[in-house]
Coordinates of N, CA and C and ligand atoms in Angstrom, one line a residue:
M1 N -8.4 2.0 26.7 CA -7.6 2.6 25.6 C -6.9 1.5 24.8
K2 N -6.9 1.6 23.5 CA -6.2 0.7 22.7 C -4.9 1.4 22.3
K3 N -3.8 0.6 22.4 CA -2.5 1.2 22.0 C -2.2 0.9 20.5
I4 N -2.1 1.9 19.7 CA -2.0 1.8 18.3 C -0.7 2.3 17.8
G5 N 0.1 1.4 17.1 CA 1.4 1.9 16.5 C 1.1 2.3 15.1
L6 N 1.7 3.4 14.7 CA 1.6 3.9 13.3 C 3.1 4.0 12.8
F7 N 3.4 3.2 11.7 CA 4.7 3.1 11.2 C 4.7 3.6 9.8
G8 N 5.0 4.8 9.5 CA 5.0 5.4 8.2 C 6.4 5.2 7.5
G9 N 6.4 5.2 6.2 CA 7.6 5.1 5.5 C 7.4 5.0 4.0
T10 N 8.4 4.9 3.2 CA 8.3 4.7 1.8 C 8.2 3.2 1.5
F11 N 8.9 2.4 2.2 CA 8.9 0.9 2.0 C 9.1 0.5 0.6
D12 N 10.3 1.0 0.1 CA 10.6 0.8 -1.4 C 11.9 0.1 -1.5
P13 N 12.0 -1.2 -1.2 CA 10.9 -2.1 -0.7 C 11.0 -2.3 0.8
V14 N 10.0 -3.0 1.3 CA 10.0 -3.4 2.7 C 11.1 -4.3 3.0
H15 N 11.8 -4.3 4.2 CA 12.9 -5.2 4.4 C 12.9 -5.7 5.9
H16 N 13.9 -6.5 6.2 CA 13.9 -7.1 7.6 C 14.1 -6.1 8.6
G17 N 14.7 -4.9 8.3 CA 14.8 -3.8 9.3 C 13.5 -3.3 9.7
H18 N 12.6 -3.1 8.8 CA 11.2 -2.6 9.1 C 10.5 -3.6 9.9
L19 N 10.6 -4.9 9.6 CA 9.8 -5.9 10.3 C 10.4 -6.1 11.7
A20 N 11.7 -6.0 11.9 CA 12.3 -6.1 13.2 C 11.8 -4.9 14.1
V21 N 11.8 -3.8 13.5 CA 11.3 -2.6 14.3 C 9.9 -2.8 14.7
G22 N 9.0 -3.2 13.8 CA 7.6 -3.4 14.1 C 7.4 -4.4 15.2
R23 N 8.1 -5.5 15.1 CA 8.0 -6.6 16.2 C 8.5 -6.0 17.5
A24 N 9.6 -5.3 17.5 CA 10.1 -4.8 18.8 C 9.2 -3.8 19.4
A25 N 8.5 -2.9 18.5 CA 7.6 -1.9 19.0 C 6.4 -2.6 19.6
L26 N 5.9 -3.6 18.9 CA 4.7 -4.4 19.4 C 5.0 -4.9 20.8
R27 N 6.2 -5.5 20.9 CA 6.6 -6.2 22.2 C 6.8 -5.2 23.3
Q28 N 7.7 -4.2 23.0 CA 8.2 -3.3 24.1 C 7.1 -2.4 24.6
L29 N 6.2 -2.0 23.7 CA 5.2 -1.0 24.1 C 3.8 -1.7 24.4
G30 N 3.8 -3.0 24.1 CA 2.5 -3.7 24.3 C 1.4 -3.2 23.4
L31 N 1.7 -2.9 22.1 CA 0.7 -2.4 21.2 C -0.3 -3.4 20.9
D32 N -1.5 -3.0 20.6 CA -2.6 -3.9 20.2 C -2.4 -4.2 18.7
T33 N -2.1 -3.1 17.9 CA -2.0 -3.2 16.5 C -0.9 -2.3 16.0
L34 N -0.2 -2.7 15.0 CA 0.8 -1.8 14.3 C 0.4 -1.6 12.9
Y35 N 0.1 -0.4 12.5 CA -0.3 -0.1 11.1 C 1.0 0.3 10.4
L36 N 1.2 -0.4 9.2 CA 2.3 0.0 8.3 C 1.7 0.8 7.3
I37 N 2.2 2.1 7.1 CA 1.5 3.1 6.3 C 2.5 3.6 5.2
P38 N 2.4 2.9 4.0 CA 3.3 3.4 3.0 C 2.8 4.8 2.5
A39 N 3.8 5.7 2.3 CA 3.5 7.0 1.8 C 3.2 6.9 0.3
S40 N 2.1 7.6 -0.2 CA 1.9 7.6 -1.6 C 2.8 8.5 -2.3
S41 N 3.0 9.7 -1.7 CA 3.9 10.7 -2.3 C 4.7 11.3 -1.1
P42 N 5.9 10.7 -0.8 CA 6.6 11.1 0.4 C 7.2 12.5 0.2
P43 N 6.8 13.5 1.1 CA 7.3 14.9 0.9 C 8.8 15.0 0.9
H44 N 9.5 14.1 1.6 CA 11.0 14.3 1.7 C 11.7 13.5 0.7
K45 N 11.0 12.9 -0.2 CA 11.6 12.1 -1.3 C 11.0 12.6 -2.7
S46 N 10.6 13.8 -2.8 CA 9.9 14.3 -4.0 C 10.8 14.3 -5.2
D47 N 12.1 14.3 -4.9 CA 13.1 14.4 -6.1 C 13.5 12.9 -6.5
Q48 N 12.9 11.9 -5.9 CA 13.4 10.5 -6.2 C 12.3 9.8 -7.0
L49 N 12.7 8.9 -7.8 CA 11.8 8.0 -8.6 C 11.4 6.9 -7.6
I50 N 10.1 6.8 -7.4 CA 9.6 5.8 -6.4 C 8.8 4.7 -7.0
T51 N 8.9 3.5 -6.6 CA 8.1 2.4 -7.1 C 6.6 2.7 -6.9
P52 N 5.7 2.4 -7.9 CA 4.3 2.7 -7.7 C 3.8 2.2 -6.4
F53 N 2.8 2.9 -5.9 CA 2.2 2.7 -4.6 C 1.7 1.2 -4.5
F54 N 1.0 0.8 -5.6 CA 0.4 -0.6 -5.5 C 1.4 -1.7 -5.3
H55 N 2.6 -1.5 -5.9 CA 3.6 -2.5 -5.8 C 4.1 -2.5 -4.3
R56 N 4.3 -1.3 -3.8 CA 4.9 -1.2 -2.4 C 3.9 -1.8 -1.4
M57 N 2.6 -1.5 -1.7 CA 1.5 -2.1 -0.8 C 1.5 -3.7 -0.9
A58 N 1.6 -4.2 -2.1 CA 1.6 -5.6 -2.3 C 2.8 -6.3 -1.6
M59 N 4.0 -5.7 -1.7 CA 5.1 -6.3 -1.0 C 5.0 -6.3 0.5
L60 N 4.4 -5.2 1.0 CA 4.1 -5.1 2.4 C 3.2 -6.2 2.9
R61 N 2.1 -6.3 2.1 CA 1.1 -7.3 2.5 C 1.7 -8.7 2.5
L62 N 2.6 -9.0 1.5 CA 3.2 -10.3 1.5 C 4.1 -10.5 2.7
A63 N 4.9 -9.4 3.0 CA 5.9 -9.5 4.1 C 5.2 -9.7 5.5
V64 N 4.0 -9.3 5.7 CA 3.4 -9.4 7.0 C 2.4 -10.6 7.1
Q65 N 2.3 -11.4 6.1 CA 1.4 -12.6 6.2 C 1.8 -13.4 7.4
G66 N 0.8 -13.8 8.1 CA 1.1 -14.6 9.3 C 1.5 -13.8 10.5
E67 N 1.4 -12.5 10.5 CA 1.7 -11.7 11.6 C 0.4 -10.9 11.9
P68 N -0.5 -11.4 12.8 CA -1.8 -10.9 12.9 C -1.9 -9.5 13.5
R69 N -0.9 -9.0 14.2 CA -1.0 -7.7 14.7 C -0.5 -6.6 13.8
F70 N 0.1 -7.0 12.7 CA 0.5 -6.0 11.6 C -0.6 -5.8 10.7
V71 N -1.0 -4.6 10.4 CA -2.0 -4.2 9.4 C -1.4 -3.3 8.4
V72 N -1.6 -3.5 7.1 CA -1.0 -2.6 6.1 C -2.2 -1.7 5.7
S73 N -1.9 -0.4 5.8 CA -2.9 0.6 5.6 C -2.7 1.4 4.2
D74 N -3.8 1.5 3.5 CA -3.6 2.3 2.2 C -4.1 3.7 2.3
I75 N -4.2 4.2 3.6 CA -4.8 5.5 3.9 C -4.2 6.6 3.1
E76 N -2.8 6.5 2.9 CA -2.1 7.6 2.2 C -2.3 7.5 0.7
G77 N -2.7 6.3 0.2 CA -2.9 6.2 -1.2 C -4.3 6.7 -1.6
Q78 N -5.1 7.0 -0.6 CA -6.5 7.5 -0.9 C -6.5 9.0 -1.0
R79 N -5.4 9.7 -0.7 CA -5.3 11.1 -0.7 C -4.4 11.5 -1.9
S80 N -4.7 12.7 -2.5 CA -3.8 13.2 -3.5 C -2.8 14.2 -2.9
G81 N -1.8 14.6 -3.5 CA -0.8 15.5 -3.0 C 0.2 14.8 -2.0
P82 N 1.1 15.6 -1.4 CA 2.1 15.0 -0.6 C 1.5 14.3 0.6
S83 N 2.1 13.2 1.1 CA 1.5 12.4 2.2 C 2.1 13.0 3.5
Y84 N 1.3 13.9 4.1 CA 1.8 14.5 5.3 C 1.2 13.7 6.5
T85 N 2.1 13.4 7.4 CA 1.8 12.5 8.6 C 0.7 13.2 9.4
I86 N 0.7 14.5 9.6 CA -0.3 15.1 10.4 C -1.7 14.8 9.8
D87 N -1.9 14.8 8.5 CA -3.2 14.5 7.9 C -3.6 13.0 8.2
T88 N -2.5 12.1 8.1 CA -2.8 10.7 8.3 C -3.2 10.5 9.8
L89 N -2.6 11.2 10.7 CA -2.9 11.1 12.1 C -4.4 11.5 12.3
S90 N -4.7 12.6 11.7 CA -6.1 13.1 11.9 C -7.1 12.1 11.4
Q91 N -6.8 11.4 10.2 CA -7.7 10.4 9.7 C -7.8 9.2 10.6
F92 N -6.7 8.8 11.2 CA -6.7 7.7 12.1 C -7.5 8.0 13.4
R93 N -7.4 9.3 13.8 CA -8.1 9.7 15.0 C -9.6 9.6 14.7
Q94 N -10.0 10.1 13.5 CA -11.4 10.1 13.1 C -11.9 8.7 13.0
N95 N -11.1 7.8 12.4 CA -11.5 6.4 12.2 C -11.6 5.6 13.5
L96 N -10.6 5.8 14.4 CA -10.5 4.9 15.6 C -11.1 5.6 16.9
G97 N -11.4 6.9 16.8 CA -12.0 7.6 17.9 C -11.1 7.9 19.1
P98 N -11.7 8.5 20.2 CA -10.8 9.0 21.3 C -10.2 7.9 22.1
E99 N -10.6 6.6 21.9 CA -10.1 5.5 22.8 C -8.7 5.0 22.3
A100 N -8.2 5.6 21.2 CA -6.9 5.1 20.6 C -5.8 6.0 21.2
D101 N -4.7 5.3 21.6 CA -3.5 5.9 22.1 C -2.5 5.7 21.0
F102 N -2.0 6.8 20.4 CA -1.1 6.6 19.2 C 0.4 6.6 19.5
F103 N 1.1 5.8 18.9 CA 2.6 5.7 19.0 C 3.1 5.7 17.6
F104 N 3.8 6.8 17.2 CA 4.4 6.9 15.9 C 5.8 6.4 15.9
I105 N 6.0 5.4 15.1 CA 7.3 4.7 15.1 C 8.2 5.3 14.0
I106 N 9.5 5.6 14.3 CA 10.3 6.3 13.4 C 11.8 6.0 13.7
G107 N 12.6 5.9 12.6 CA 14.0 5.7 12.8 C 14.7 7.1 13.1
L108 N 15.8 7.0 13.7 CA 16.5 8.2 14.2 C 16.8 9.2 13.0
D109 N 17.2 8.6 11.9 CA 17.5 9.4 10.7 C 16.4 10.3 10.3
A110 N 15.1 9.8 10.4 CA 14.0 10.6 10.0 C 13.6 11.5 11.2
F111 N 13.7 11.0 12.4 CA 13.3 11.8 13.6 C 14.2 13.1 13.7
A112 N 15.5 12.9 13.3 CA 16.4 14.0 13.4 C 16.0 15.2 12.5
D113 N 15.1 14.9 11.5 CA 14.6 16.0 10.6 C 13.2 16.4 10.9
I114 N 12.7 16.0 12.1 CA 11.2 16.1 12.3 C 10.8 17.6 12.3
T115 N 11.7 18.5 12.6 CA 11.3 19.9 12.7 C 11.0 20.5 11.3
T116 N 11.3 19.7 10.2 CA 11.0 20.1 8.9 C 9.6 19.6 8.4
W117 N 9.0 18.8 9.3 CA 7.7 18.1 8.9 C 6.6 19.2 9.1
K118 N 5.5 19.0 8.3 CA 4.4 19.9 8.4 C 3.8 19.8 9.8
K119 N 3.6 20.9 10.5 CA 3.0 21.0 11.8 C 3.6 20.0 12.8
Y120 N 4.9 20.0 12.8 CA 5.6 18.9 13.7 C 5.2 19.1 15.1
Q121 N 5.1 20.4 15.6 CA 4.8 20.6 17.0 C 3.4 20.0 17.4
E122 N 2.5 20.2 16.4 CA 1.1 19.6 16.7 C 1.2 18.0 16.7
L123 N 2.1 17.5 15.8 CA 2.3 16.0 15.8 C 2.8 15.6 17.2
L124 N 3.8 16.3 17.7 CA 4.4 15.9 19.0 C 3.4 16.0 20.1
N125 N 2.4 16.9 19.9 CA 1.4 17.1 21.0 C 0.3 16.0 20.9
R126 N 0.2 15.4 19.7 CA -1.0 14.5 19.5 C -0.6 13.0 19.4
T127 N 0.7 12.7 19.2 CA 1.1 11.3 19.3 C 2.4 11.1 20.0
S128 N 2.5 10.0 20.7 CA 3.8 9.7 21.2 C 4.7 9.3 20.1
F129 N 6.0 9.5 20.2 CA 7.0 9.0 19.2 C 7.8 7.9 19.8
V130 N 8.1 6.9 19.0 CA 9.0 5.8 19.4 C 10.1 5.8 18.4
V131 N 11.3 6.1 18.9 CA 12.4 6.4 18.0 C 13.5 5.2 18.1
I132 N 14.0 4.8 17.0 CA 15.0 3.7 16.9 C 16.3 4.2 16.5
D133 N 17.3 3.9 17.3 CA 18.7 4.3 16.8 C 19.0 3.6 15.5
R134 N 19.7 4.3 14.7 CA 20.1 3.8 13.4 C 21.6 4.1 13.1
P135 N 22.4 3.3 13.8 CA 23.9 3.6 13.8 C 24.4 3.6 12.4
S136 N 23.8 2.9 11.5 CA 24.3 2.8 10.1 C 24.2 4.2 9.4
H137 N 23.3 5.1 10.0 CA 23.0 6.4 9.4 C 23.7 7.5 10.1
G138 N 24.7 7.2 10.9 CA 25.4 8.3 11.7 C 25.5 7.8 13.1
C139 N 26.4 8.5 13.9 CA 26.7 8.0 15.2 C 25.9 8.6 16.3
R140 N 24.9 9.5 16.0 CA 24.1 10.1 17.1 C 23.2 9.1 17.7
T141 N 22.8 9.4 18.9 CA 21.8 8.5 19.6 C 20.5 9.3 19.8
V142 N 19.4 8.5 20.2 CA 18.2 9.2 20.4 C 18.3 10.2 21.5
N143 N 19.1 9.8 22.6 CA 19.3 10.7 23.7 C 19.9 12.1 23.2
E144 N 20.9 12.0 22.3 CA 21.6 13.2 21.9 C 20.6 14.1 21.0
V145 N 19.8 13.4 20.2 CA 18.9 14.2 19.3 C 17.8 14.8 20.2
V146 N 17.3 14.1 21.1 CA 16.2 14.7 22.0 C 16.8 15.9 22.7
S147 N 18.0 15.7 23.3 CA 18.5 16.8 24.1 C 18.8 18.1 23.3
K148 N 19.3 17.8 22.0 CA 19.7 18.9 21.2 C 18.4 19.6 20.6
C149 N 17.5 18.8 20.0 CA 16.4 19.4 19.3 C 15.2 19.8 20.2
F150 N 15.1 19.1 21.3 CA 13.9 19.3 22.2 C 14.4 19.5 23.6
P151 N 15.1 20.7 23.9 CA 15.6 20.9 25.3 C 14.5 20.9 26.3
A152 N 13.2 21.2 25.9 CA 12.2 21.4 26.9 C 11.8 20.0 27.5
Y153 N 12.1 18.9 26.8 CA 11.8 17.6 27.3 C 12.7 17.2 28.4
E154 N 12.1 16.5 29.4 CA 13.0 16.0 30.5 C 12.9 14.5 30.5
Q155 N 14.1 13.9 30.8 CA 14.1 12.4 30.9 C 13.3 11.9 32.1
E156 N 12.3 11.1 31.9 CA 11.5 10.7 33.1 C 12.1 9.4 33.6
E157 N 12.5 8.5 32.7 CA 13.3 7.4 33.1 C 14.1 7.0 31.9
K158 N 15.0 6.0 32.0 CA 15.9 5.7 30.9 C 15.0 5.4 29.6
G159 N 15.3 6.2 28.5 CA 14.6 5.9 27.3 C 13.2 6.5 27.2
I160 N 12.8 7.3 28.1 CA 11.5 8.0 28.1 C 11.6 9.5 28.4
W161 N 11.1 10.3 27.5 CA 11.2 11.8 27.8 C 9.8 12.3 27.7
G162 N 9.5 13.4 28.6 CA 8.2 14.0 28.6 C 8.3 15.5 28.6
C163 N 7.3 16.1 28.2 CA 7.2 17.6 28.2 C 5.8 18.0 28.4
E164 N 5.5 19.0 29.2 CA 4.2 19.5 29.4 C 3.5 19.8 28.1
G165 N 2.3 19.3 27.9 CA 1.5 19.6 26.7 C 1.8 18.7 25.5
S166 N 2.8 17.9 25.6 CA 3.2 17.0 24.5 C 3.1 15.6 24.9
Q167 N 3.0 14.7 24.0 CA 3.1 13.3 24.3 C 4.5 12.9 24.5
R168 N 4.7 11.7 25.0 CA 6.1 11.2 25.3 C 6.9 10.9 24.1
I169 N 8.2 10.9 24.3 CA 9.1 10.3 23.3 C 9.8 9.1 23.9
Y170 N 9.8 8.0 23.2 CA 10.4 6.7 23.7 C 11.5 6.3 22.8
A171 N 12.6 5.8 23.4 CA 13.6 5.1 22.6 C 13.3 3.6 22.6
L172 N 13.3 3.1 21.4 CA 13.0 1.6 21.3 C 14.3 0.9 21.4
E173 N 14.3 -0.1 22.3 CA 15.5 -0.9 22.6 C 15.5 -2.1 21.7
M174 N 16.4 -2.2 20.8 CA 16.6 -3.4 19.9 C 17.9 -3.4 19.3
E175 N 18.3 -4.6 19.0 CA 19.6 -4.8 18.2 C 19.5 -4.1 16.9
P176 N 20.4 -3.2 16.5 CA 20.3 -2.6 15.2 C 20.3 -3.6 14.1
V177 N 19.5 -3.3 13.1 CA 19.4 -4.2 11.9 C 19.9 -3.3 10.7
P178 N 21.2 -3.4 10.4 CA 21.8 -2.4 9.4 C 21.4 -2.7 8.0
V179 N 20.1 -2.5 7.7 CA 19.5 -2.7 6.3 C 18.8 -1.5 6.0
S180 N 18.8 -1.1 4.7 CA 18.0 0.0 4.2 C 17.4 -0.3 2.9
S181 N 16.3 0.3 2.5 CA 15.8 0.1 1.1 C 16.8 0.5 0.1
S182 N 17.5 1.6 0.3 CA 18.5 2.1 -0.7 C 19.6 1.0 -0.9
M183 N 20.0 0.3 0.2 CA 21.0 -0.7 0.1 C 20.5 -1.8 -0.8
I184 N 19.2 -2.2 -0.7 CA 18.6 -3.2 -1.5 C 18.5 -2.8 -2.9
R185 N 18.1 -1.6 -3.2 CA 18.0 -1.1 -4.6 C 19.4 -1.1 -5.2
D186 N 20.4 -0.6 -4.5 CA 21.8 -0.6 -5.0 C 22.2 -2.0 -5.3
R187 N 22.0 -2.9 -4.4 CA 22.5 -4.3 -4.7 C 21.8 -4.8 -5.9
L188 N 20.5 -4.6 -6.0 CA 19.8 -5.1 -7.2 C 20.3 -4.5 -8.5
R189 N 20.6 -3.2 -8.5 CA 21.1 -2.6 -9.7 C 22.5 -3.1 -10.1
R190 N 23.2 -3.6 -9.0 CA 24.5 -4.2 -9.3 C 24.4 -5.7 -9.7
G191 N 23.1 -6.2 -9.6 CA 22.9 -7.6 -9.9 C 23.3 -8.5 -8.8
E192 N 23.4 -8.0 -7.6 CA 23.8 -8.8 -6.4 C 22.5 -9.4 -5.7
A193 N 22.8 -10.4 -4.9 CA 21.7 -11.1 -4.2 C 21.2 -10.2 -3.0
I194 N 19.9 -10.4 -2.7 CA 19.4 -9.6 -1.6 C 18.6 -10.5 -0.6
D195 N 18.8 -11.8 -0.8 CA 18.0 -12.8 0.0 C 18.1 -12.6 1.5
D196 N 19.3 -12.1 1.9 CA 19.5 -12.0 3.4 C 18.8 -10.7 3.9
L197 N 18.3 -9.8 3.1 CA 17.8 -8.5 3.5 C 16.3 -8.4 3.5
I198 N 15.6 -9.2 2.7 CA 14.1 -9.1 2.7 C 13.5 -10.5 2.7
P199 N 12.2 -10.6 3.0 CA 11.6 -11.9 3.1 C 11.5 -12.5 1.6
A200 N 11.6 -13.9 1.6 CA 11.7 -14.6 0.3 C 10.5 -14.3 -0.6
V201 N 9.3 -14.1 0.0 CA 8.1 -13.8 -0.8 C 8.2 -12.5 -1.5
V202 N 8.9 -11.6 -0.8 CA 9.1 -10.2 -1.4 C 10.2 -10.3 -2.6
V203 N 11.2 -11.1 -2.3 CA 12.2 -11.3 -3.4 C 11.4 -11.9 -4.6
D204 N 10.6 -12.9 -4.4 CA 9.8 -13.4 -5.6 C 9.0 -12.4 -6.3
Y205 N 8.3 -11.6 -5.5 CA 7.4 -10.5 -6.1 C 8.2 -9.6 -6.9
L206 N 9.3 -9.1 -6.4 CA 10.0 -8.1 -7.2 C 10.7 -8.7 -8.4
Q207 N 11.1 -10.0 -8.3 CA 11.6 -10.6 -9.5 C 10.5 -10.8 -10.6
C208 N 9.4 -11.3 -10.1 CA 8.2 -11.5 -11.1 C 7.8 -10.2 -11.8
N209 N 7.9 -9.1 -11.0 CA 7.4 -7.8 -11.6 C 8.5 -7.0 -12.1
R210 N 9.7 -7.6 -12.2 CA 10.9 -6.9 -12.7 C 11.1 -5.5 -12.1
L211 N 11.0 -5.4 -10.8 CA 11.2 -4.1 -10.1 C 12.7 -4.0 -9.9
F212 N 13.2 -2.8 -10.0 CA 14.7 -2.5 -9.8 C 15.6 -3.3 -10.7
P213 N 15.4 -3.3 -12.0 CA 16.3 -4.1 -12.8 C 17.7 -3.8 -12.7
A214 N 18.6 -4.8 -12.9 CA 20.0 -4.6 -12.8 C 20.5 -3.7 -13.9
A215 N 21.4 -2.8 -13.6 CA 21.9 -1.9 -14.6 C 22.7 -2.7 -15.6
K216 N 22.7 -2.3 -16.9 CA 23.5 -3.1 -17.9 C 24.9 -2.9 -17.6
K217 N 25.7 -4.0 -17.7 CA 27.1 -3.8 -17.5 C 27.8 -3.2 -18.7
K218 N 28.8 -2.3 -18.4 CA 29.5 -1.7 -19.5 C 30.4 -2.8 -20.1
G219 N 30.7 -2.6 -21.4 CA 31.7 -3.6 -22.0 C 31.2 -3.9 -23.4
R220 N 31.9 -4.8 -24.0 CA 31.6 -5.2 -25.4 C 30.4 -6.0 -25.5
E221 N 29.5 -5.7 -26.4 CA 28.4 -6.6 -26.6 C 28.7 -7.5 -27.8
N222 N 28.3 -8.8 -27.6 CA 28.6 -9.7 -28.8 C 27.3 -9.9 -29.6
Ligands
ATP301 P1 15.7 4.4 2.1 O1 17.0 3.7 2.2 O2 15.1 4.4 0.7 O3 15.7 5.9 2.6 P2 14.7 3.2 4.5 O4 15.3 1.8 4.5 O5 15.1 4.2 5.4 O6 14.6 3.7 3.0 P3 11.9 3.9 4.8 O7 10.7 3.2 4.3 O8 12.2 5.2 4.2 O9 13.1 2.9 4.7 O10 11.8 4.0 6.4 C1 10.6 4.0 7.1 C2 10.9 4.3 8.5 O11 11.6 3.1 9.0 C3 11.8 5.5 8.8 O12 11.4 6.1 10.0 C4 13.2 4.8 8.9 O13 14.1 5.6 9.7 C5 12.9 3.5 9.6 N1 13.8 2.4 9.3 C6 14.0 1.9 8.1 N2 14.9 0.9 8.1 C7 15.3 0.8 9.4 C8 16.3 0.0 10.2 N3 17.0 -0.9 9.6 N4 16.4 0.2 11.5 C9 15.7 1.2 12.1 N5 14.7 2.0 11.5 C10 14.6 1.8 10.2

């Protein structure tokens, strides 16, 4: 069996938090490969203006240069309509065959809403979930969310829950990295530096392509 991590998101833009999560998942779960899968049309962000897919892909590719076990996948860019994870999982199963053991990597903010995802129960049956605490997004823990939303799951050992007929849920142990893409977009709009939040090659890319331009300051124009 090959252990395959699937890390979906908007990545608008990719940041150090995403990369730290990916590295921790590779290490803790002993994954063979971690696919970073930008959503072409994220169903939960349909009311937001999102950077074009090809720019988000390009930034991801730059960010993972020199990290051989990270692979950037354009699978969701090849489909039209909302990017549902259940469809992505089916495509990965078809492409990689029965020998792949899937681990879907997800922050607690997103996992706490999982019951609103298309066919979420089928997702839980077909892939393990690896959930990361995100204290910057509220004070709940993976433990609290699993006990509240999924009472049928039993804790098998610290940070691992199981349920008959479903794949396991794992809590990823890592130091929190309190960074988000919205924080980066906000800073850029205010004209502030972001060098501490994303890799330098990505800073260069978004400056060259004038992504997220700073908002014009109010005041007298000369
Ligand atoms: P935004 O601020 O625009 O909502 P984001 O920083 O949450 O973006 P996404 O691309 O939407 O980034 O996130 C993809 C996945 O990565 C989600 O499951 C999210 O919870 C998780 N994630 C993002 N940043 C972090 C972080 N700093 N620590 C842990 N998980 C994270």
